[in-house]
Every structure is written in structure tokens, then in C-alpha cells.
JSON list of C-alpha atoms in Angstrom, two decimals:
[
{"chain": "A", "resi": 1, "resn": "MET", "atom": "CA", "xyz": [-31.78, 123.10, 79.81]},
{"chain": "A", "resi": 2, "resn": "PRO", "atom": "CA", "xyz": [-31.13, 125.54, 77.71]},
{"chain": "A", "resi": 3, "resn": "LEU", "atom": "CA", "xyz": [-29.18, 128.03, 77.62]},
{"chain": "A", "resi": 4, "resn": "PRO", "atom": "CA", "xyz": [-29.43, 131.55, 78.85]},
{"chain": "A", "resi": 5, "resn": "ILE", "atom": "CA", "xyz": [-29.42, 133.06, 75.04]},
{"chain": "A", "resi": 6, "resn": "GLU", "atom": "CA", "xyz": [-31.74, 129.70, 74.18]},
{"chain": "A", "resi": 7, "resn": "ARG", "atom": "CA", "xyz": [-33.93, 131.16, 76.60]},
{"chain": "A", "resi": 8, "resn": "ARG", "atom": "CA", "xyz": [-34.07, 134.58, 74.77]},
{"chain": "A", "resi": 9, "resn": "TRP", "atom": "CA", "xyz": [-35.05, 132.92, 71.83]},
{"chain": "A", "resi": 10, "resn": "ARG", "atom": "CA", "xyz": [-37.77, 130.96, 73.03]},
{"chain": "A", "resi": 11, "resn": "ASP", "atom": "CA", "xyz": [-39.23, 133.41, 74.65]},
{"chain": "A", "resi": 12, "resn": "ALA", "atom": "CA", "xyz": [-39.16, 135.76, 72.06]},
{"chain": "A", "resi": 13, "resn": "LEU", "atom": "CA", "xyz": [-41.15, 133.13, 69.98]},
{"chain": "A", "resi": 14, "resn": "LEU", "atom": "CA", "xyz": [-43.16, 132.49, 72.38]},
{"chain": "A", "resi": 15, "resn": "ASP", "atom": "CA", "xyz": [-44.40, 135.93, 71.88]},
{"chain": "A", "resi": 16, "resn": "ALA", "atom": "CA", "xyz": [-44.21, 136.15, 68.30]},
{"chain": "A", "resi": 17, "resn": "LEU", "atom": "CA", "xyz": [-46.72, 133.20, 68.14]},
{"chain": "A", "resi": 18, "resn": "LEU", "atom": "CA", "xyz": [-49.10, 134.69, 70.23]},
{"chain": "A", "resi": 19, "resn": "PRO", "atom": "CA", "xyz": [-48.61, 138.00, 71.21]},
{"chain": "A", "resi": 20, "resn": "ALA", "atom": "CA", "xyz": [-52.74, 139.13, 71.44]},
{"chain": "A", "resi": 21, "resn": "PRO", "atom": "CA", "xyz": [-55.59, 136.45, 71.28]},
{"chain": "A", "resi": 22, "resn": "GLY", "atom": "CA", "xyz": [-57.77, 138.56, 71.57]},
{"chain": "A", "resi": 23, "resn": "SER", "atom": "CA", "xyz": [-61.46, 137.91, 73.53]},
{"chain": "A", "resi": 24, "resn": "GLY", "atom": "CA", "xyz": [-60.08, 138.66, 77.17]},
{"chain": "A", "resi": 25, "resn": "LEU", "atom": "CA", "xyz": [-56.63, 136.47, 76.57]},
{"chain": "A", "resi": 26, "resn": "PRO", "atom": "CA", "xyz": [-53.87, 137.50, 77.58]},
{"chain": "A", "resi": 27, "resn": "ALA", "atom": "CA", "xyz": [-50.94, 137.60, 75.38]},
{"chain": "A", "resi": 28, "resn": "MET", "atom": "CA", "xyz": [-47.97, 135.25, 75.97]},
{"chain": "A", "resi": 29, "resn": "ALA", "atom": "CA", "xyz": [-45.45, 138.06, 77.12]},
{"chain": "A", "resi": 30, "resn": "GLU", "atom": "CA", "xyz": [-48.38, 137.82, 79.59]},
{"chain": "A", "resi": 31, "resn": "VAL", "atom": "CA", "xyz": [-48.26, 134.22, 81.16]},
{"chain": "A", "resi": 32, "resn": "ASP", "atom": "CA", "xyz": [-46.88, 132.62, 83.19]},
{"chain": "A", "resi": 33, "resn": "ARG", "atom": "CA", "xyz": [-44.66, 129.57, 82.32]},
{"chain": "A", "resi": 34, "resn": "ARG", "atom": "CA", "xyz": [-41.88, 128.81, 84.65]},
{"chain": "A", "resi": 35, "resn": "ALA", "atom": "CA", "xyz": [-43.50, 125.92, 86.28]},
{"chain": "A", "resi": 36, "resn": "PHE", "atom": "CA", "xyz": [-44.24, 124.69, 82.75]},
{"chain": "A", "resi": 37, "resn": "TRP", "atom": "CA", "xyz": [-41.01, 124.01, 81.04]},
{"chain": "A", "resi": 38, "resn": "PRO", "atom": "CA", "xyz": [-39.65, 121.97, 83.59]},
{"chain": "A", "resi": 39, "resn": "ARG", "atom": "CA", "xyz": [-42.64, 119.11, 83.27]},
{"chain": "A", "resi": 40, "resn": "PHE", "atom": "CA", "xyz": [-42.15, 119.33, 79.15]},
{"chain": "A", "resi": 41, "resn": "ASP", "atom": "CA", "xyz": [-38.32, 118.91, 79.74]},
{"chain": "A", "resi": 42, "resn": "ARG", "atom": "CA", "xyz": [-39.49, 115.50, 81.55]},
{"chain": "A", "resi": 43, "resn": "THR", "atom": "CA", "xyz": [-42.60, 114.75, 80.29]},
{"chain": "A", "resi": 44, "resn": "ALA", "atom": "CA", "xyz": [-42.04, 116.12, 76.40]},
{"chain": "A", "resi": 45, "resn": "PRO", "atom": "CA", "xyz": [-40.88, 113.06, 74.10]},
{"chain": "A", "resi": 46, "resn": "LEU", "atom": "CA", "xyz": [-36.85, 113.21, 72.85]},
{"chain": "A", "resi": 47, "resn": "HIS", "atom": "CA", "xyz": [-38.71, 114.13, 69.23]},
{"chain": "A", "resi": 48, "resn": "LEU", "atom": "CA", "xyz": [-40.52, 117.35, 69.95]},
{"chain": "A", "resi": 49, "resn": "ARG", "atom": "CA", "xyz": [-37.76, 118.78, 72.65]},
{"chain": "A", "resi": 50, "resn": "ALA", "atom": "CA", "xyz": [-35.30, 118.14, 69.93]},
{"chain": "A", "resi": 51, "resn": "GLY", "atom": "CA", "xyz": [-37.54, 119.87, 67.44]},
{"chain": "A", "resi": 52, "resn": "PHE", "atom": "CA", "xyz": [-38.38, 122.66, 69.31]},
{"chain": "A", "resi": 53, "resn": "ARG", "atom": "CA", "xyz": [-34.93, 123.12, 70.10]},
{"chain": "A", "resi": 54, "resn": "LEU", "atom": "CA", "xyz": [-33.93, 123.22, 66.56]},
{"chain": "A", "resi": 55, "resn": "ALA", "atom": "CA", "xyz": [-36.78, 125.28, 65.56]},
{"chain": "A", "resi": 56, "resn": "THR", "atom": "CA", "xyz": [-35.96, 127.70, 68.41]},
{"chain": "A", "resi": 57, "resn": "ALA", "atom": "CA", "xyz": [-32.90, 127.41, 67.17]},
{"chain": "A", "resi": 58, "resn": "VAL", "atom": "CA", "xyz": [-33.25, 128.45, 63.26]},
{"chain": "A", "resi": 59, "resn": "LEU", "atom": "CA", "xyz": [-36.62, 130.77, 63.86]},
{"chain": "A", "resi": 60, "resn": "ALA", "atom": "CA", "xyz": [-35.55, 132.98, 66.72]},
{"chain": "A", "resi": 61, "resn": "GLY", "atom": "CA", "xyz": [-31.44, 132.98, 65.38]},
{"chain": "A", "resi": 62, "resn": "LEU", "atom": "CA", "xyz": [-31.53, 132.06, 61.78]},
{"chain": "A", "resi": 63, "resn": "ALA", "atom": "CA", "xyz": [-34.65, 133.09, 60.15]},
{"chain": "A", "resi": 64, "resn": "PRO", "atom": "CA", "xyz": [-34.60, 136.83, 61.24]},
{"chain": "A", "resi": 65, "resn": "ARG", "atom": "CA", "xyz": [-31.57, 137.62, 58.89]},
{"chain": "A", "resi": 66, "resn": "LEU", "atom": "CA", "xyz": [-32.43, 135.23, 55.95]},
{"chain": "A", "resi": 67, "resn": "LEU", "atom": "CA", "xyz": [-35.24, 137.59, 55.99]},
{"chain": "A", "resi": 68, "resn": "GLY", "atom": "CA", "xyz": [-33.82, 140.44, 56.14]},
{"chain": "A", "resi": 69, "resn": "HIS", "atom": "CA", "xyz": [-32.99, 141.54, 59.54]},
{"chain": "A", "resi": 70, "resn": "ARG", "atom": "CA", "xyz": [-30.47, 142.47, 61.80]},
{"chain": "A", "resi": 71, "resn": "GLY", "atom": "CA", "xyz": [-29.86, 140.32, 64.60]},
{"chain": "A", "resi": 72, "resn": "THR", "atom": "CA", "xyz": [-32.45, 137.40, 66.57]},
{"chain": "A", "resi": 73, "resn": "LEU", "atom": "CA", "xyz": [-35.24, 137.36, 67.10]},
{"chain": "A", "resi": 74, "resn": "ALA", "atom": "CA", "xyz": [-35.70, 138.56, 70.79]},
{"chain": "A", "resi": 75, "resn": "GLY", "atom": "CA", "xyz": [-33.71, 142.16, 69.50]},
{"chain": "A", "resi": 76, "resn": "LEU", "atom": "CA", "xyz": [-36.79, 142.72, 67.08]},
{"chain": "A", "resi": 77, "resn": "ASP", "atom": "CA", "xyz": [-39.46, 144.43, 67.75]},
{"chain": "A", "resi": 78, "resn": "ALA", "atom": "CA", "xyz": [-43.14, 143.20, 67.87]},
{"chain": "A", "resi": 79, "resn": "ALA", "atom": "CA", "xyz": [-43.68, 144.49, 64.12]},
{"chain": "A", "resi": 80, "resn": "ALA", "atom": "CA", "xyz": [-39.98, 142.34, 63.27]},
{"chain": "A", "resi": 81, "resn": "ARG", "atom": "CA", "xyz": [-40.71, 139.88, 64.80]},
{"chain": "A", "resi": 82, "resn": "ASP", "atom": "CA", "xyz": [-44.41, 139.21, 62.98]},
{"chain": "A", "resi": 83, "resn": "ASP", "atom": "CA", "xyz": [-42.82, 139.77, 59.68]},
{"chain": "A", "resi": 84, "resn": "VAL", "atom": "CA", "xyz": [-40.57, 136.64, 60.83]},
{"chain": "A", "resi": 85, "resn": "VAL", "atom": "CA", "xyz": [-43.01, 134.88, 62.29]},
{"chain": "A", "resi": 86, "resn": "ARG", "atom": "CA", "xyz": [-45.42, 135.23, 58.98]},
{"chain": "A", "resi": 87, "resn": "ARG", "atom": "CA", "xyz": [-42.91, 135.01, 56.29]},
{"chain": "A", "resi": 88, "resn": "ALA", "atom": "CA", "xyz": [-41.66, 131.90, 58.00]},
{"chain": "A", "resi": 89, "resn": "ALA", "atom": "CA", "xyz": [-45.03, 130.22, 57.60]},
{"chain": "A", "resi": 90, "resn": "HIS", "atom": "CA", "xyz": [-44.35, 130.31, 54.68]},
{"chain": "A", "resi": 91, "resn": "ALA", "atom": "CA", "xyz": [-41.46, 129.30, 53.64]},
{"chain": "A", "resi": 92, "resn": "PRO", "atom": "CA", "xyz": [-40.18, 126.07, 53.59]},
{"chain": "A", "resi": 93, "resn": "VAL", "atom": "CA", "xyz": [-39.04, 124.35, 56.13]},
{"chain": "A", "resi": 94, "resn": "LEU", "atom": "CA", "xyz": [-39.17, 127.32, 58.37]},
{"chain": "A", "resi": 95, "resn": "SER", "atom": "CA", "xyz": [-43.05, 126.70, 57.64]},
{"chain": "A", "resi": 96, "resn": "GLU", "atom": "CA", "xyz": [-42.26, 122.56, 59.32]},
{"chain": "A", "resi": 97, "resn": "LEU", "atom": "CA", "xyz": [-40.66, 124.39, 62.32]},
{"chain": "A", "resi": 98, "resn": "VAL", "atom": "CA", "xyz": [-43.61, 126.76, 63.02]},
{"chain": "A", "resi": 99, "resn": "LEU", "atom": "CA", "xyz": [-45.32, 124.49, 62.73]},
{"chain": "A", "resi": 100, "resn": "VAL", "atom": "CA", "xyz": [-42.96, 122.80, 66.08]},
{"chain": "A", "resi": 101, "resn": "ALA", "atom": "CA", "xyz": [-42.77, 126.41, 67.00]},
{"chain": "A", "resi": 102, "resn": "LYS", "atom": "CA", "xyz": [-47.08, 126.75, 67.02]},
{"chain": "A", "resi": 103, "resn": "LEU", "atom": "CA", "xyz": [-47.27, 123.13, 69.26]},
{"chain": "A", "resi": 104, "resn": "VAL", "atom": "CA", "xyz": [-45.77, 123.60, 71.62]},
{"chain": "A", "resi": 105, "resn": "ALA", "atom": "CA", "xyz": [-46.58, 127.67, 72.32]},
{"chain": "A", "resi": 106, "resn": "CYS", "atom": "CA", "xyz": [-50.30, 126.41, 72.95]},
{"chain": "A", "resi": 107, "resn": "PHE", "atom": "CA", "xyz": [-49.23, 123.26, 75.59]},
{"chain": "A", "resi": 108, "resn": "ALA", "atom": "CA", "xyz": [-47.22, 125.97, 77.50]},
{"chain": "A", "resi": 109, "resn": "TYR", "atom": "CA", "xyz": [-49.85, 129.28, 76.46]},
{"chain": "A", "resi": 110, "resn": "PHE", "atom": "CA", "xyz": [-52.49, 126.57, 78.07]},
{"chain": "A", "resi": 111, "resn": "ASP", "atom": "CA", "xyz": [-50.92, 125.13, 80.86]},
{"chain": "A", "resi": 112, "resn": "ASP", "atom": "CA", "xyz": [-51.76, 128.59, 82.92]},
{"chain": "A", "resi": 113, "resn": "PRO", "atom": "CA", "xyz": [-55.07, 128.48, 84.75]},
{"chain": "A", "resi": 114, "resn": "ALA", "atom": "CA", "xyz": [-55.99, 131.94, 84.32]},
{"chain": "A", "resi": 115, "resn": "VAL", "atom": "CA", "xyz": [-55.83, 130.63, 80.13]},
{"chain": "A", "resi": 116, "resn": "GLN", "atom": "CA", "xyz": [-57.65, 127.71, 80.73]},
{"chain": "A", "resi": 117, "resn": "ALA", "atom": "CA", "xyz": [-60.65, 130.04, 83.14]},
{"chain": "A", "resi": 118, "resn": "ALA", "atom": "CA", "xyz": [-61.06, 132.80, 80.00]},
{"chain": "A", "resi": 119, "resn": "ALA", "atom": "CA", "xyz": [-61.08, 130.49, 77.26]},
{"chain": "A", "resi": 120, "resn": "ARG", "atom": "CA", "xyz": [-63.77, 128.64, 78.75]},
{"chain": "A", "resi": 121, "resn": "GLY", "atom": "CA", "xyz": [-65.17, 131.89, 79.63]},
{"chain": "A", "resi": 122, "resn": "PRO", "atom": "CA", "xyz": [-68.86, 132.31, 82.46]},
{"chain": "A", "resi": 123, "resn": "GLN", "atom": "CA", "xyz": [-69.62, 128.90, 83.09]},
{"chain": "A", "resi": 124, "resn": "ALA", "atom": "CA", "xyz": [-73.23, 128.77, 81.95]},
{"chain": "A", "resi": 125, "resn": "PRO", "atom": "CA", "xyz": [-74.92, 125.42, 83.09]},
{"chain": "A", "resi": 126, "resn": "GLY", "atom": "CA", "xyz": [-74.63, 121.91, 80.13]},
{"chain": "A", "resi": 127, "resn": "PRO", "atom": "CA", "xyz": [-77.39, 121.40, 78.20]},
{"chain": "A", "resi": 128, "resn": "GLU", "atom": "CA", "xyz": [-79.98, 118.23, 79.05]},
{"chain": "A", "resi": 129, "resn": "SER", "atom": "CA", "xyz": [-78.60, 115.26, 78.34]},
{"chain": "A", "resi": 130, "resn": "PRO", "atom": "CA", "xyz": [-81.37, 113.41, 75.62]},
{"chain": "A", "resi": 131, "resn": "ARG", "atom": "CA", "xyz": [-82.00, 110.97, 78.46]},
{"chain": "A", "resi": 132, "resn": "ASP", "atom": "CA", "xyz": [-83.65, 114.45, 80.24]},
{"chain": "A", "resi": 133, "resn": "SER", "atom": "CA", "xyz": [-85.38, 115.42, 77.78]},
{"chain": "A", "resi": 134, "resn": "GLN", "atom": "CA", "xyz": [-87.18, 113.11, 77.01]},
{"chain": "A", "resi": 135, "resn": "HIS", "atom": "CA", "xyz": [-88.52, 112.12, 81.16]},
{"chain": "A", "resi": 136, "resn": "GLY", "atom": "CA", "xyz": [-88.34, 116.16, 82.63]},
{"chain": "A", "resi": 137, "resn": "ALA", "atom": "CA", "xyz": [-85.60, 116.61, 85.32]},
{"chain": "A", "resi": 138, "resn": "PRO", "atom": "CA", "xyz": [-83.42, 114.88, 86.73]},
{"chain": "A", "resi": 139, "resn": "GLY", "atom": "CA", "xyz": [-84.46, 112.13, 89.27]},
{"chain": "A", "resi": 140, "resn": "SER", "atom": "CA", "xyz": [-88.19, 112.11, 88.19]},
{"chain": "A", "resi": 141, "resn": "ALA", "atom": "CA", "xyz": [-87.29, 109.88, 85.36]},
{"chain": "A", "resi": 142, "resn": "VAL", "atom": "CA", "xyz": [-87.34, 106.75, 87.43]},
{"chain": "A", "resi": 143, "resn": "SER", "atom": "CA", "xyz": [-88.81, 106.62, 90.91]},
{"chain": "A", "resi": 144, "resn": "ALA", "atom": "CA", "xyz": [-87.68, 103.91, 92.91]},
{"chain": "A", "resi": 145, "resn": "ALA", "atom": "CA", "xyz": [-89.85, 101.10, 95.34]},
{"chain": "A", "resi": 146, "resn": "SER", "atom": "CA", "xyz": [-89.43, 98.89, 97.94]},
{"chain": "A", "resi": 147, "resn": "SER", "atom": "CA", "xyz": [-89.94, 95.62, 97.22]},
{"chain": "A", "resi": 148, "resn": "ALA", "atom": "CA", "xyz": [-90.46, 93.32, 99.94]},
{"chain": "A", "resi": 149, "resn": "ASN", "atom": "CA", "xyz": [-87.27, 92.26, 100.55]},
{"chain": "A", "resi": 150, "resn": "GLY", "atom": "CA", "xyz": [-85.86, 95.81, 100.84]},
{"chain": "A", "resi": 151, "resn": "ASP", "atom": "CA", "xyz": [-84.44, 95.89, 97.36]},
{"chain": "A", "resi": 152, "resn": "ALA", "atom": "CA", "xyz": [-84.77, 99.39, 95.75]},
{"chain": "A", "resi": 153, "resn": "ARG", "atom": "CA", "xyz": [-86.51, 99.04, 92.02]},
{"chain": "A", "resi": 154, "resn": "ARG", "atom": "CA", "xyz": [-86.24, 101.96, 89.30]},
{"chain": "A", "resi": 155, "resn": "GLU", "atom": "CA", "xyz": [-89.70, 101.98, 88.07]},
{"chain": "A", "resi": 156, "resn": "PRO", "atom": "CA", "xyz": [-90.83, 104.33, 84.65]},
{"chain": "A", "resi": 157, "resn": "SER", "atom": "CA", "xyz": [-92.71, 107.45, 86.19]},
{"chain": "A", "resi": 158, "resn": "SER", "atom": "CA", "xyz": [-95.63, 108.19, 84.35]}
]
């Protein structure tokens, strides 16, 4: 279970990684992640949980100072957070931690049903399968005929 400071750093890091994707998708800061974290702590492999915890501590606690900002990621404005994430993504060692954080951020983001629905967009009818396009509408490809013993046989329609 993360300490309160780790939760603030974690939330600031995830909010910085997905500020506003656009196309009707909400920013990470607008997504309710409370149900995600207990499930992540129960089900994620130990190495992913440990890697994410390390990534959070380094990227949110140490990297801002290393990159010339005062304070932690949680204390910076949106532009400064973006600067830290962009520069860390191109720095040796830090770039690997950014990848771990992005992976977990995507898990947390797409765990939300509203985000899933927005990402899918309006549900349109799917394309016809190749079999349906060869034989017409579904169900008309074959006709069932009863045999003398009452079994249904499938015979191609002409």
C-alpha cells in the first residue's frame, strides 16, 4: 500500500502522462481510478508493481529536481510537468522508467468504462463476414430440410 506522498506523486505522474488525449476522451485527471489501484495491487506481477513504484519515486520525486525544477512533480504546474515527462522520456535510464509508467497509466486509463466507451465510439454494425457476402444475408446461406427421420440437414441454397 503506497504512502500518501507516493499516491500524490503517482497521481501527478499519471495526470502528466495523459493530460488531454482529445477525440472525446477525458484527461487522465478526470478518470476515477479508485477501483483500479486495489485490483492492480492484487493482480499485477510483483516486478511490474515494483518497477512502477520505482518509476513513480524517480520520475515524480527526483527527476524534476534533476531537470532544473523546484519541488516534486505534484507541486509543478501542467507545463512544468509536461517538460519533466518529455525530457525524462529522452534521458538514459529515465526513459525506461517513463515506459513502465506509461504502461501502467494505460492500464489505469482504459480500466474506466466511460473511457472504453468513448474510445470505441458509436457502435456501428460490423462488416459482413466473407461467408455472408458470398451467400447473402445470414441465415439464407443454408436451408434446413427435414429428413424422413426428422433430422435437420443443411443444404446449400441456390
